[in-house]
Amino acid sequence: MTQQREFWFIVGSQSLYGPDVLKTVAARAAEMAEKLSEVLPYPLVYKVTAKTNQEIAGVVREANYDDSCAGIITWCHTFSPSKMWINGFVNLQKPYCHFATQYNKEIPNEEIDMDFMNLNQAAHGDREHGFLGARLRMPRKVIAGHWQDETVQKRIGLWMRAAVGAAVSRSMKVMRFGDNMREVAVTEGDKVEVQTRLGWQVNTWAVGDLVREMKTVTEAEIDALMTEYLAQYDVATDKPGHIRYQAREEIAMKKMMDREGCRAFSNTFQDLYGMEQLPGLASQHLMAQGYGYGGEGDWKAAAMTAIMKAMGENGNGRSLFMEDYTYHLAEGQEYSLGAHMLEVCPCCASGRPRIETHHLGIGMNEKDPARLVFEGMEGDAIVVSLVDMGGRLRLICQDIRCVKPILPMPNLPVARVMWQAQPSLTTGVECWITAGGAHHTVLSYDVTAEQMKDWANMLGIEFVHITKDTTVDRLEHDLFLSDLAWKLNGK
């Protein structure tokens, strides 16, 4: 499911400075790319010291058609007249980061002379370069600071992960087993607009196709997967047959998705014809491998889960399908309890998950579905919801703080996460509802709000961020202005 990614380092200059200066610029650029690659999550490949319109247009064209290139990072070591970048930039189709830095960290008091000044012109070279990006209204990330500074390197790394998320989005395929839960509004959406804007291919396979695939799964294949289950999870049920049935479901779904190149899937408890259990453990273990999932046919949540997993640590970070279930409204102890009927990824577990089987009274279950039960870990996180506003997409992000559940809840047989929403539970709920946020979200401990803003910017969709400083009045005002701006842009 993973692909090797790299980023291209394009350095701006011009022929005015002569061959010796250009040779120094190229050597420094190669050195910077090599040293940065040692600390960044993806290689930074020095491509060219660009001096002409033709060179820039050529390297951009090459980047557009190279699937391994997830984005470009530019820097102007010397002065690079911006008109030479126009033909390349108007055709750029990859995420773009303008890195405003310089080779030396400090001004060398004894050595600085006009030769030094002519060589080290990033201070105004990057401003010339930046004007063109603003003039062209380019979606871009501007990062300023010395290239050896750890904070700067971290910001570049986070942007890289967002760019990989954009690349994953453009090749995303979602397998829907059946349709959406009946009469639900927020899980609907314009699949043509989503494919046009985000690249997602969202299509339906009949549940009967899955049932037929399940019949081809062998006992040996189930035995092998059961060995994985026993190595990773504790078993707290006397119904091993129900666990084996989940293994059969998982194997069949994985085969179908891999055959079609799908990274995400959805299903609904209302459409299980021919199946004995809603996939619980099966869905959870697939998510632990990096697949995205959305319940009740929520293909948007499924795709976003897969994308945010790919943006996280090691290409499968702690991002998971989530649903707001109920609140704890005791004064001074206001919390959200997130869960789902069965399907919460164990990547967030605070301890070793256990496999349990319990009756599920909703849906077409003939047997008690097996599922993983655990508590989520503590830590800062975000919840994200992608909604279709009719004519445009809106990505809503809220900062949260996950806590150890304050109650043991011994009779709740599902995985659960408890959190404090920002700026507070009630204001956060009011802001979320005002923005149109869904009840299904992606909760992530790895991906940051800044990364999701970068991702939305790369793909040209609206971004709304609810923080500790957000008020309902201010949010309403911002949403009103955003509506006007997007309508003026014809979206």
Short mmCIF file of C-alpha atoms in Angstrom, two decimals, residues 45 59 72 143 174 189 219 223 231 328 360 409 412 456 462 481:
data_model
loop_
_atom_site.label_atom_id
_atom_site.label_comp_id
_atom_site.label_asym_id
_atom_site.label_seq_id
_atom_site.Cartn_x
_atom_site.Cartn_y
_atom_site.Cartn_z
CA VAL A 45 16.58 15.62 -3.76
CA VAL A 59 11.83 20.66 -14.02
CA ILE A 72 8.77 20.77 -4.59
CA ILE A 143 8.62 28.50 5.91
CA VAL A 174 -12.90 3.67 -1.71
CA GLY A 189 -22.07 13.93 -0.90
CA GLU A 219 -9.35 -22.67 6.87
CA ASP A 223 -5.64 -20.20 10.99
CA ALA A 231 -0.14 -12.47 19.14
CA HIS A 328 -20.46 13.83 30.52
CA LEU A 360 -25.48 -6.28 18.95
CA MET A 409 -17.99 1.66 32.21
CA LEU A 412 -19.91 -0.93 27.67
CA ALA A 456 -6.83 21.54 2.47
CA GLU A 462 -12.24 25.33 2.76
CA LEU A 481 -17.08 35.86 5.14
#
